Coordinates of C-alpha atoms and ligand atoms in Angstrom, one line a residue:
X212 CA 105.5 86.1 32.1
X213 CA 102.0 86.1 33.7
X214 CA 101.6 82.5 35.1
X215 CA 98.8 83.1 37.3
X216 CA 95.1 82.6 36.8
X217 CA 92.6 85.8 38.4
X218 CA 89.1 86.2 39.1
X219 CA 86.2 88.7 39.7
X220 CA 83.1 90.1 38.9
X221 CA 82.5 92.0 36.1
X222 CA 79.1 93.4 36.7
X223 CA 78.6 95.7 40.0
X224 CA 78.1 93.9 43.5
X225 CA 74.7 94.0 44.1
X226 CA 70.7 92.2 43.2
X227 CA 70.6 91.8 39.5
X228 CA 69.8 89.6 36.5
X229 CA 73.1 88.3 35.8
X230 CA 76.6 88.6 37.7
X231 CA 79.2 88.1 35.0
X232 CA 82.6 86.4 36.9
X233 CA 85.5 86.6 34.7
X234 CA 88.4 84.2 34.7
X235 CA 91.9 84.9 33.0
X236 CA 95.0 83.2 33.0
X237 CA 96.8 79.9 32.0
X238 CA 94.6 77.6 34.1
X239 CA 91.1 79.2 32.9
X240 CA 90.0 76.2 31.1
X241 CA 91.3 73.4 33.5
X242 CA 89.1 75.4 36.5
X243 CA 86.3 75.8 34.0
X244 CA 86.5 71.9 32.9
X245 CA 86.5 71.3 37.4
X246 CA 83.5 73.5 38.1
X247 CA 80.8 73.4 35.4
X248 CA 79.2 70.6 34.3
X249 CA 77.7 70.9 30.9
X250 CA 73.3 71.1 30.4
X251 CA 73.2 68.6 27.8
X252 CA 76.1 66.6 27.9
X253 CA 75.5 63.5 25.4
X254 CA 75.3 67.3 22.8
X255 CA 78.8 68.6 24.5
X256 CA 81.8 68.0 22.8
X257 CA 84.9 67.2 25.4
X258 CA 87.1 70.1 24.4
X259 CA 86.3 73.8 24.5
X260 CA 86.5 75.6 21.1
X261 CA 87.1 79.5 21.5
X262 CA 84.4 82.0 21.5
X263 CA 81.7 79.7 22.7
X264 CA 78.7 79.8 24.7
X265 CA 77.9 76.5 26.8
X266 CA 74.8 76.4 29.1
X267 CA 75.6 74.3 32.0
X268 CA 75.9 74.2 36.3
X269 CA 78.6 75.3 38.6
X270 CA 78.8 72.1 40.4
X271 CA 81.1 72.4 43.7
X272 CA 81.9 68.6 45.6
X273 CA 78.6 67.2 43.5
X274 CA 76.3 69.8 44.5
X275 CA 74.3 71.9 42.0
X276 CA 75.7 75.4 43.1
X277 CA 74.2 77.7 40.1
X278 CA 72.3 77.2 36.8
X279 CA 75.6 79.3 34.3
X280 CA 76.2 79.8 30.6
X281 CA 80.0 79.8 30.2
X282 CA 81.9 81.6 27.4
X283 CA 85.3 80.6 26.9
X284 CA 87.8 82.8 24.5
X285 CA 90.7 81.3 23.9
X286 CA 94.6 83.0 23.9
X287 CA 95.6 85.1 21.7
X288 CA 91.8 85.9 20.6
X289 CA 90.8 87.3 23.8
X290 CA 90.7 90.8 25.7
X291 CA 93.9 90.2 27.5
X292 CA 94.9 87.6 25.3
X293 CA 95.2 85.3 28.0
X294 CA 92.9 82.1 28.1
X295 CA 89.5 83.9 29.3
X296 CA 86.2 82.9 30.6
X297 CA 83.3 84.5 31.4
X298 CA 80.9 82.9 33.8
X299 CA 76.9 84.2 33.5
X300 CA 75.7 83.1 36.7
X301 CA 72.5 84.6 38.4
X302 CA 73.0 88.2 39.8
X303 CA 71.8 87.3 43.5
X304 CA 74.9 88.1 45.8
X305 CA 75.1 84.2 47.3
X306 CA 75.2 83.2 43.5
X307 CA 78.0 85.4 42.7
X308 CA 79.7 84.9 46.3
X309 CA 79.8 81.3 45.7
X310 CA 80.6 81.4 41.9
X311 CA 83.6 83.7 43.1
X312 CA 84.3 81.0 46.1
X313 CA 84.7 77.9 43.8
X314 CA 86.3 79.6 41.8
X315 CA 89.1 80.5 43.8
X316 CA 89.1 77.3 45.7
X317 CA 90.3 75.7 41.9
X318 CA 93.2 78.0 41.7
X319 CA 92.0 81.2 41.0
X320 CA 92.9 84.3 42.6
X321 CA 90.7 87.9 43.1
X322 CA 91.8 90.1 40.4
X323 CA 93.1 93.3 41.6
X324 CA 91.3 96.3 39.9
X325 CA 92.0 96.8 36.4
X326 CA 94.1 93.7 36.2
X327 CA 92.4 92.7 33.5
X328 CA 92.9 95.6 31.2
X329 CA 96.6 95.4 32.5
X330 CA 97.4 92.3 31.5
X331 CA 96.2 93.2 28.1
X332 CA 98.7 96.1 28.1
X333 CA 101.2 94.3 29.7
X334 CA 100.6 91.1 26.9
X335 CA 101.1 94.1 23.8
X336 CA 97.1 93.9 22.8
X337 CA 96.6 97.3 23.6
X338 CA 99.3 100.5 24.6
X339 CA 98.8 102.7 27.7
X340 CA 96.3 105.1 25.8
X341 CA 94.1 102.6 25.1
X342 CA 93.9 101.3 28.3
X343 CA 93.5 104.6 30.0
X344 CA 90.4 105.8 27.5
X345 CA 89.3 102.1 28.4
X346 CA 88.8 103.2 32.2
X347 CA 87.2 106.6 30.5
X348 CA 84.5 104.5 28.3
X349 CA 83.5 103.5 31.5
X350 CA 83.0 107.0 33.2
X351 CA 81.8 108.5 29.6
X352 CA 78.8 110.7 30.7
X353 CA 77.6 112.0 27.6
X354 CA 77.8 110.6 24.1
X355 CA 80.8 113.0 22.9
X356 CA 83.0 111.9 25.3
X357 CA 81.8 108.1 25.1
X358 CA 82.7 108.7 21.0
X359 CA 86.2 110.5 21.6
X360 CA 87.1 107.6 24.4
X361 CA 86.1 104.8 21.7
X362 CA 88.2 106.3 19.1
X363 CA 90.9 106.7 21.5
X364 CA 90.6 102.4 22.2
X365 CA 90.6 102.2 18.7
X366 CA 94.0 104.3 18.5
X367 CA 94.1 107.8 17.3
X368 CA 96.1 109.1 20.0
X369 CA 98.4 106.3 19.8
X370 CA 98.8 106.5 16.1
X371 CA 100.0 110.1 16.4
X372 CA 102.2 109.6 19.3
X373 CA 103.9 107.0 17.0
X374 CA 104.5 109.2 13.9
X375 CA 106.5 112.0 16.5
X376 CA 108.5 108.8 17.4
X377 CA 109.2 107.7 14.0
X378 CA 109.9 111.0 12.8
X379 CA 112.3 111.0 16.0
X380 CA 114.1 108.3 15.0
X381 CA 114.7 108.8 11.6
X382 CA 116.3 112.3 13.0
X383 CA 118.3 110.3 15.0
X384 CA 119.4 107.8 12.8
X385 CA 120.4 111.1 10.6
X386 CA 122.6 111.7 13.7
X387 CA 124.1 108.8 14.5
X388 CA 125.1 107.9 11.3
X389 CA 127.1 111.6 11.6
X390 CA 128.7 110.6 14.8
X391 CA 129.9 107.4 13.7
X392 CA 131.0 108.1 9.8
X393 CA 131.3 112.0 9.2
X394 CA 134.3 114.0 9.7
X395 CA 133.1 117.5 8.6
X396 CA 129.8 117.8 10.5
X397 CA 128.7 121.5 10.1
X398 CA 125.9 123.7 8.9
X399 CA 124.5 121.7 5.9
X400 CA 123.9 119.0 8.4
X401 CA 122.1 121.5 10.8
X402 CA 119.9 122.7 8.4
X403 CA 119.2 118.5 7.8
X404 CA 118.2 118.7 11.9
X405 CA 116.3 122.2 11.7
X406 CA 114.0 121.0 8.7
X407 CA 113.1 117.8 10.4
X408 CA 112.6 119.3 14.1
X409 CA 110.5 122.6 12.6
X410 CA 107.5 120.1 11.8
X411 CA 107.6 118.1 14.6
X412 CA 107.7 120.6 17.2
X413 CA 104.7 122.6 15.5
X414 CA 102.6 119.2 15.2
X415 CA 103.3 118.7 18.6
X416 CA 102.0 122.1 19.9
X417 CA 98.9 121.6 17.7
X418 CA 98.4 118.1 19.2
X419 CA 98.8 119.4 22.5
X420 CA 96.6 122.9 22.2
X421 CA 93.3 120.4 20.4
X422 CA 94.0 117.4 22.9
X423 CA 93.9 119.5 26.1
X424 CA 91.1 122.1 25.2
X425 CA 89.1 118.4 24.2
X426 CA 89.4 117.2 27.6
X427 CA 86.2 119.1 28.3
X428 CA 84.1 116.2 27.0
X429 CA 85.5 113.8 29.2
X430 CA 86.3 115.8 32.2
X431 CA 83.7 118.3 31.9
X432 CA 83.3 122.0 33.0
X433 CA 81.9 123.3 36.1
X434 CA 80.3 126.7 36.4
X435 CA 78.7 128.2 39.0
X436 CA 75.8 130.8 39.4
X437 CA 76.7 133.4 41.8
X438 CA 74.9 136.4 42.9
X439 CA 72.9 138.5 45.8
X440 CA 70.1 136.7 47.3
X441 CA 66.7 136.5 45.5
X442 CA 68.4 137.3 41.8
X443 CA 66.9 133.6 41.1
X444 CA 70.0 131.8 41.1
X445 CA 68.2 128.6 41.8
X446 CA 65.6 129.5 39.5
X447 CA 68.2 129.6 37.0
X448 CA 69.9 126.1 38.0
X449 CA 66.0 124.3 37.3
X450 CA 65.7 126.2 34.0
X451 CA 69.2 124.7 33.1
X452 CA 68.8 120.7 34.2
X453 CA 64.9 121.3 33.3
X454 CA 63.9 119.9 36.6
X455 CA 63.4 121.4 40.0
X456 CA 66.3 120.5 42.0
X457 CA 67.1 123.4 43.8
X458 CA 64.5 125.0 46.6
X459 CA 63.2 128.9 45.2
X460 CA 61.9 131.0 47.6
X461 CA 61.7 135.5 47.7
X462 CA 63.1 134.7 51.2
X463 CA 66.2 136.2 50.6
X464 CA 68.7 133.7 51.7
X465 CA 67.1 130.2 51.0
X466 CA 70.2 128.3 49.8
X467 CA 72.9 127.9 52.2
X468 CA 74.5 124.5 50.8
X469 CA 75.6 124.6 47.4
X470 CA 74.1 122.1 44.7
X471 CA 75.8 120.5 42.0
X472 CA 73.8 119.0 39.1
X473 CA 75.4 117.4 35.8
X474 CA 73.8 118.4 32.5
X475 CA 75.0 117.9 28.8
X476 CA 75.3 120.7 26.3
X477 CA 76.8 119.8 22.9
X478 CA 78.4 116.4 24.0
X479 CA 80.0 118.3 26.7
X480 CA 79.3 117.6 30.9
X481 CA 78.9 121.0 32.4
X482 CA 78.3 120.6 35.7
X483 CA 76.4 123.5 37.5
X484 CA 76.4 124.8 40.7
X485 CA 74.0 126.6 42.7
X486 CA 75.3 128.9 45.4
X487 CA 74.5 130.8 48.8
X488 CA 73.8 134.4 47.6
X489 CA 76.1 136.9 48.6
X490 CA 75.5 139.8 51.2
X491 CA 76.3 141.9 54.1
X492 CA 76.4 140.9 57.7
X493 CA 74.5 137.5 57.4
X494 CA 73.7 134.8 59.7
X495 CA 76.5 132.5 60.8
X496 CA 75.2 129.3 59.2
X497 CA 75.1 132.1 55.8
X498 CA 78.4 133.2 56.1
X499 CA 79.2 129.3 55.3
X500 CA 77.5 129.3 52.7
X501 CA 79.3 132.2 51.4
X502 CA 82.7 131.1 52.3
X503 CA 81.8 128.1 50.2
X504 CA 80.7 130.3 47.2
X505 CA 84.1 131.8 46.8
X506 CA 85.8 128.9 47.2
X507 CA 83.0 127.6 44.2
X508 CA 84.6 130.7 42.2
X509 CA 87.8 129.7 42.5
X510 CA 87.2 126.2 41.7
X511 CA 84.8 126.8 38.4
X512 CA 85.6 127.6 35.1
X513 CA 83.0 129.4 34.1
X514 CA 81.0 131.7 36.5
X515 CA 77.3 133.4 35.8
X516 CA 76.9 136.5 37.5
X517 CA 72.9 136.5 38.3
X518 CA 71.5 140.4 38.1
X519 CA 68.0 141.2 39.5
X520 CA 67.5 143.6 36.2
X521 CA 64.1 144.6 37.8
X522 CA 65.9 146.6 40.9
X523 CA 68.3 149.0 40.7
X524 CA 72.2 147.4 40.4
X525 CA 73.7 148.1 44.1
X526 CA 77.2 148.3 45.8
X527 CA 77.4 144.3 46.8
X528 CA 76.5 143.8 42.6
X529 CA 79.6 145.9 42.0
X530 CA 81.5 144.0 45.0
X531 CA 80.4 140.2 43.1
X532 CA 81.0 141.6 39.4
X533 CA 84.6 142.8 41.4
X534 CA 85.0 139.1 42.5
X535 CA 84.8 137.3 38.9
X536 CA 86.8 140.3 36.7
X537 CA 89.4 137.9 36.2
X538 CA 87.3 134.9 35.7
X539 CA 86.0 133.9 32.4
X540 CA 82.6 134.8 33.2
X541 CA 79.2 135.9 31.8
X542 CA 76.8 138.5 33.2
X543 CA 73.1 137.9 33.4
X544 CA 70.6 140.2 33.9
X545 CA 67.4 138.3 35.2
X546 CA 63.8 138.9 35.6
X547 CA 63.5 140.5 32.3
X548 CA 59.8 139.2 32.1
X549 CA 59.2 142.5 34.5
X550 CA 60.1 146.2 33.8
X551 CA 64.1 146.4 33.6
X552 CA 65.7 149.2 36.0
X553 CA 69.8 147.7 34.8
X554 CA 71.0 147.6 31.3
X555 CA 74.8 147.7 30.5
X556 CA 75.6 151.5 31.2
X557 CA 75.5 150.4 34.8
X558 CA 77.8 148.2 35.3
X559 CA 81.2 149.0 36.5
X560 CA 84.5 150.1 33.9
X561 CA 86.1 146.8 34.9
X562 CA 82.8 144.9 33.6
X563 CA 82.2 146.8 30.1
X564 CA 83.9 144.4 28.0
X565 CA 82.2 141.3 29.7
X566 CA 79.5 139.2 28.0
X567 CA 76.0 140.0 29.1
X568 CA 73.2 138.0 28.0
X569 CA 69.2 138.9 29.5
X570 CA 67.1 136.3 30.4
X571 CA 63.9 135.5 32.4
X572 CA 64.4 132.6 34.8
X573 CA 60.6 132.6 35.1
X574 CA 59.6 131.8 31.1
X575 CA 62.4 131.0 29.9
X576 CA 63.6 133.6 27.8
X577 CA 66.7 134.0 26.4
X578 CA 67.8 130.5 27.2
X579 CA 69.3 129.5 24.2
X580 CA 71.2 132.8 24.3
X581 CA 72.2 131.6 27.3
X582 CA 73.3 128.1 26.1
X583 CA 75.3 130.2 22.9
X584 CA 77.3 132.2 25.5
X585 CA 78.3 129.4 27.7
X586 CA 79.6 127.2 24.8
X587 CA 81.2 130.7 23.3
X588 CA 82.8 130.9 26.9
X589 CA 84.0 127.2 26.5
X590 CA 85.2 126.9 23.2
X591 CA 87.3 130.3 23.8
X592 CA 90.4 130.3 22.6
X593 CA 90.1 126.6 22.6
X594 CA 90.0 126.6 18.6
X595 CA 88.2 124.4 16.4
X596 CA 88.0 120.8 19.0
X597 CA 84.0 120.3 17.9
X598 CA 85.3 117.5 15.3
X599 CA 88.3 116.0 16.9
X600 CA 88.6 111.9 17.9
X601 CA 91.1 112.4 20.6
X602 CA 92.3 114.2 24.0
X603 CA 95.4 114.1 26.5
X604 CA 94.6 113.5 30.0
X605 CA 96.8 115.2 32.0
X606 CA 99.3 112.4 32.4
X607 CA 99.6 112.4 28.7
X608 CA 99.5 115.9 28.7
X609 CA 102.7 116.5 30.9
X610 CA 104.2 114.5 28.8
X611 CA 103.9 115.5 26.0
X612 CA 104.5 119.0 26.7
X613 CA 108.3 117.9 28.3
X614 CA 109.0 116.0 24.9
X615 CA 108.0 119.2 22.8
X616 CA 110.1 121.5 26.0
X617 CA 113.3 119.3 25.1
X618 CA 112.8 119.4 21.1
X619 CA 112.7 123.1 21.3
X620 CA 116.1 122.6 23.4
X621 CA 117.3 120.5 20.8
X622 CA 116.4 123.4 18.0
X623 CA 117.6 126.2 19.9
X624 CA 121.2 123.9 20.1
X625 CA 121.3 122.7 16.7
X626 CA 120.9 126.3 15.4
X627 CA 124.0 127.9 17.4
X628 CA 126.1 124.8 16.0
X629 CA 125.4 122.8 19.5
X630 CA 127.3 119.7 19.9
X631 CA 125.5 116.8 17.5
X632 CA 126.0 114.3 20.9
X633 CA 123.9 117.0 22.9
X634 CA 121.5 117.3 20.2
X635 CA 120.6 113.2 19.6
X636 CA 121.2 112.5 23.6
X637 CA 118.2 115.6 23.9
X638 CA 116.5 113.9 21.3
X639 CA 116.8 110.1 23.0
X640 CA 114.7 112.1 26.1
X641 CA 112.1 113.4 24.1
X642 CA 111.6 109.8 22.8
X643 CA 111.1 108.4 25.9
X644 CA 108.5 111.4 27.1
X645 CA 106.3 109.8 24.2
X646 CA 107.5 106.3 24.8
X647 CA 105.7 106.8 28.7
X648 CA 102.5 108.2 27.0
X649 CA 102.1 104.9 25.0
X650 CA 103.8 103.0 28.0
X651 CA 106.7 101.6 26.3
X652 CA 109.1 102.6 28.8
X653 CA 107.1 103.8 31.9
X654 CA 107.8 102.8 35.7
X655 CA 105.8 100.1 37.5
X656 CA 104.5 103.1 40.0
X657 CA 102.9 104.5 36.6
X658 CA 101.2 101.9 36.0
X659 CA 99.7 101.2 39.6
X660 CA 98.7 104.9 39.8
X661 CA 96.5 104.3 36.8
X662 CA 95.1 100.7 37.0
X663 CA 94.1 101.4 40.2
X664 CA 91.4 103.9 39.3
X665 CA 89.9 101.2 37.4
X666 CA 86.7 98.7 39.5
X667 CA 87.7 95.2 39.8
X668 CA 86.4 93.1 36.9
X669 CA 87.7 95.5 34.5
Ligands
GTP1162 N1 59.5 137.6 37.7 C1 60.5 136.8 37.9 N2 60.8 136.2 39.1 C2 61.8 135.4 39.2 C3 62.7 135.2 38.1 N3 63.7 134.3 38.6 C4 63.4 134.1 39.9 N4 62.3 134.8 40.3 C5 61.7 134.8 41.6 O1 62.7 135.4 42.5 C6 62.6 134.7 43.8 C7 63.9 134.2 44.2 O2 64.3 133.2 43.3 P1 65.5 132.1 43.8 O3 65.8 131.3 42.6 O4 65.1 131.4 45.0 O5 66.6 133.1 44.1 P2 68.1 132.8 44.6 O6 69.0 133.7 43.9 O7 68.4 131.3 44.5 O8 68.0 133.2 46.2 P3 68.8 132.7 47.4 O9 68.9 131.2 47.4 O10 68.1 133.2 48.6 O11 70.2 133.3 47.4 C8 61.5 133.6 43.6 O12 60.3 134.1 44.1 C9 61.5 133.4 42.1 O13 60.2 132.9 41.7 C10 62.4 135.8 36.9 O14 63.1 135.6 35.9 N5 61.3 136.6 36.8
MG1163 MG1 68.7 129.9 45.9

C-alpha cells in the first residue's frame, strides 16, 4: 500500500510558458485545498469534483506566490490511479522552485524518476510493457516508432504475452489434473501435451523473430560511411540529412573526428556516421581517426563502402572492401557524374556477391537507389515487420526467448515419455519467463533498473 504523497515537475527544468508540477498520492487534495486559493471564489464550489480545471493562486503563509490553473483527477480515474493533481504554474524557474517548495513543505515529497508511471504499474492500471513503451513514447524519434510505442501502451504486446500464458495454463491444468486423478498416464496423454506445445512454441518463435527485427524503429540503425580519403564520404553524409553538416574538402584527409547525424527513412532512425578516410602511414592525430573508424565498423550495422569510380580501384580499396566482407554492407561507387575508371569486374572475389549501387554525391544521382539498398540491407532477413504494432526490447526479448528455450525442453521430454512432474514443473518456469515480461512476478531490482531510465515527472 502506497501511503505517501510525491511531487515534481512534469515539464523540463528550464525558461518556459508553463511548468506543469504534478502531485500524486493520498493527501493530493488536502495539500491542494492548503496551497491554492481559488480566482473567483463566491463561483467555486467547496469540494473538488474530478477532472477539473480551477484557475486560482499558490498562496504560501498569505502571500500571492504564483497566478496557477489546477487540475485535479481523482482515484481510480487517474494515470496512477492515485488522487492526482496537476499544477500549471508559470515556467520561470523561481515559479516552479517555489511551486515545488510549498509543495513539499505541505507533505509532499520529490518523486523519484518514473515514480509516477510506477505507481501506475504497481496500482494494476498498466503491466510492465506498457510502462516500458511509456518511457519509449517519450524517446520516439520518428513517427513509426512513436505509432509502434502507442500501440504497445494500448497493449498488443501484452495481449499476446497473455494468450502464451493462458494457453500455458490450460496445458497445465491438463497436467495436473493427470498427476492428481490418472493412474495410466501414457502416450495418448503425450500426444494431448505435444499438440498443445507445437503451437505455442512456433507462435513464440514468430513473436520473437517480428518483435526483435522491429526494434529498428525505436532503437534505430547506425551505419557508417567508410572509405579512402577524398571518395566524398562527407559529401555523401550532406546528401543523406540534406544539409551540410560535415566539412568537404579535395584535401585528402579533412575529417579526423567522426560525425553522427540522425535521419528518418521509412519510419525508421538511421543514424549515420561520417568517418576519417582510411590510408597508409598518416599523421598521428589521423591514425585516431582511423582507429576510431574501425571501431565505427564494428559498432554499425550497416557500413557503405565509398569508391572514387573516377580513379582507378587501388590496394587500400581492396584492404577497406577486406575490412567489411563479413559485414552487412553495400558498395558505392561515387563520382559517377565524371568518366568511371571502376565498375564491378574490379573488385575483389570476396566482394562479387556484395550489393553495389553508383551514385554521384555531387547531383544527387542514384540516391533513391541508394535509399532502396539501405532499407533492402535492413529489412534482410528481417521478414515482413513494415506493418507490425509491436517490438520486444531486449529485456523482453531475453525473456521470452528462455520461456520458448524451456517449452522446447518440455517437448523434447514429453516426446521420450519424460516424467509428467518434469514436464508441468518445466512448464511452471516458462510461465514465469512471460509473467516477468508483463511484471507479474518480477524482482524489485527489475523494476529499479527500468524506472530509473525514466526523467522525474514521468
Ligand atoms: N565530381 C564529383 N566530386 C565529388 C563527388 N563527391 C565528392 N566530390 C568531391 O570530392 C572531394 C572530397 O569530398 P569529401 O566529401 O570531402 O571526401 P571525404 O571522403 O569526406 O574525404 P576525407 O574527409 O578527407 O576522408 C570534394 O572536393 C568533393 O566536392 C561526386 O560525386 N562527384
Ligand atoms: Mg570527409
Amino acid at each position: 500500500m502506497i501511503n505517501d504523497t510525491i511531487c515534481a515537475l512534469s515539464t523540463p527544468y528550464g525558461i518556459s510558458g508553463i511548468g506543469i508540477i504534478r502531485m500524486s498520492g493520498p493527501d493530493t487534495i488536502q495539500i491542494i485545498d492548503k496551497i491554492f486559493t481559488p480566482g473567483r471564489k463566491r463561483k467555486t464550489k467547496k469540494t473538488w469534483e474530478t477532472h477539473t480545471v480551477r484557475y486560482g493562486f499558490i498562496v504560501d503563509d498569505g502571500k500571492t506566490v504564483d497566478e496557477v490553473l489546477v487540475t485535479i483527477m481523482k482515484s481510480p480515474a487517474s494515470y496512477t490511479r492515485e488522487d492526482m493533481a496537476e499544477i500549471g504554474c508559470h515556467g520561470g524557474l523561481a515559479a516552479i522552485k517555489s511551486v515545488l517548495r510549498i509543495c513539499m513543505k505541505e507533505g509532499a515529497r520529490l518523486a523519484e524518476p518514473g515514480e509516477f508511471t510506477r505507481r501506475a504499474f504497481l496500482n494494476g492500471r498498466i503491466d510492465l510493457t506498457q510502462a516500458e513503451s511509456i518511457l519509449d513514447i517519450i524517446s520516439a524519434k520518428t513517427e513509426k516508432s512513436l505509432e509502434i510505442s502507442v500501440n504497445q501502451t494500448k497493449g498488443t504486446l501484452s495481449k499476446k504475452i497473455n494468450t502464451f500464458r493462458d494457453k500455458l495454463l490450460e496445458t497445465l491444468t491438463f497436467l495436473d489434473y493427470q498427476i492428481d486423478f490418472s493412474e495410466d498416464y501414457g502416450e495418448l496423454h503425450n500426444t494431448t501435451i505435444t499438440k498443445n506445445l507445437i503451437p505455442i512454441i512456433f507462435d513464440m518463435e514468430q513473436t520473437i523473430k517480428t518483435g526483435q527485427a522491429a526494434r529498428i524503429f525505436t532503437e534505430g540503425v547506425r551505419i557508417a560511411i567508410v572509405g579512402k580519403p577524398n571518395v566524398g564520404k562527407s559529401k555523401l553524409l550532406n546528401l543523406l540529412v540534406e544539409e551540410d553538416k560535415a566539412i568537404v574538402s579535395d584535401i585528402p584527409g579533412t575529417t579526423r573526428d567522426s560525425i553522427e547525424v540522425v535521419i528518418n527513412i521509412q519510419g525508421i532512425p538511421l543514424t549515420i556516421v561520417d568517418t576519417a578516410g582510411l590510408r597508409h602511414s598518416p599523421s598521428e592525430i589521423e591514425k585516431m581517426g582511423i582507429e576510431r573508424t574501425k571501431k565505427w565498423i564494428e559498432k554499425s550495422e550497416i557500413v557503405l563502402v565509398l569508391i572514387d569510380a573516377s580513379n582507378h580501384i587501388d590496394e587500400l580499396d581492396y584492404q577497406i572492401l577486406n575490412e567489411v566482407k563479413n559485414k552487412n554492407h553495400i558498395i558505392i561507387f561515387n563520382k559517377c557524374d565524371l568518366p568511371g575508371k571502376v565498375g564491378k569486374e574490379d573488385l575483389p572475389d570476396f566482394s562479387k556477391n556484395s550489393m553495389i549501387v553508383k551514385i554521384s554525391a555531387l547531383t544527387g544521382e542514384g540516391l533513391s537507389a541508394l535509399h532502396s539498398a539501405i532499407l533492402d540491407r535492413i529489412y534482410a532477413g528481417a521478414g515482413e515487420i513494415k506493418n507490425t504494432d509491436f517490438f520486444l526490447n531486449i529485456r523482453q526479448h531475453f525473456c521470452l526467448e528462455k520461456a520458448l528455450g524451456i517449452l522446447k525442453e518440455s517437448l523434447e521430454i514429453t516426446e521420450k515419455n519424460g516424467t509428467i512432474d518434469i514436464i508441468a514443473e518445466n512448464i511452471r518456469q516458462a510461465v514465469v519467463c512471460l509473467d516477468e515480461i508483463s511484471g507479474r512476478c518480477v524482482s524489485e531490482e527489475v523494476l529499479d533498473r527500468i524506472f530509473s531510465k525514466f526523467c522525474i515527472g514521468k
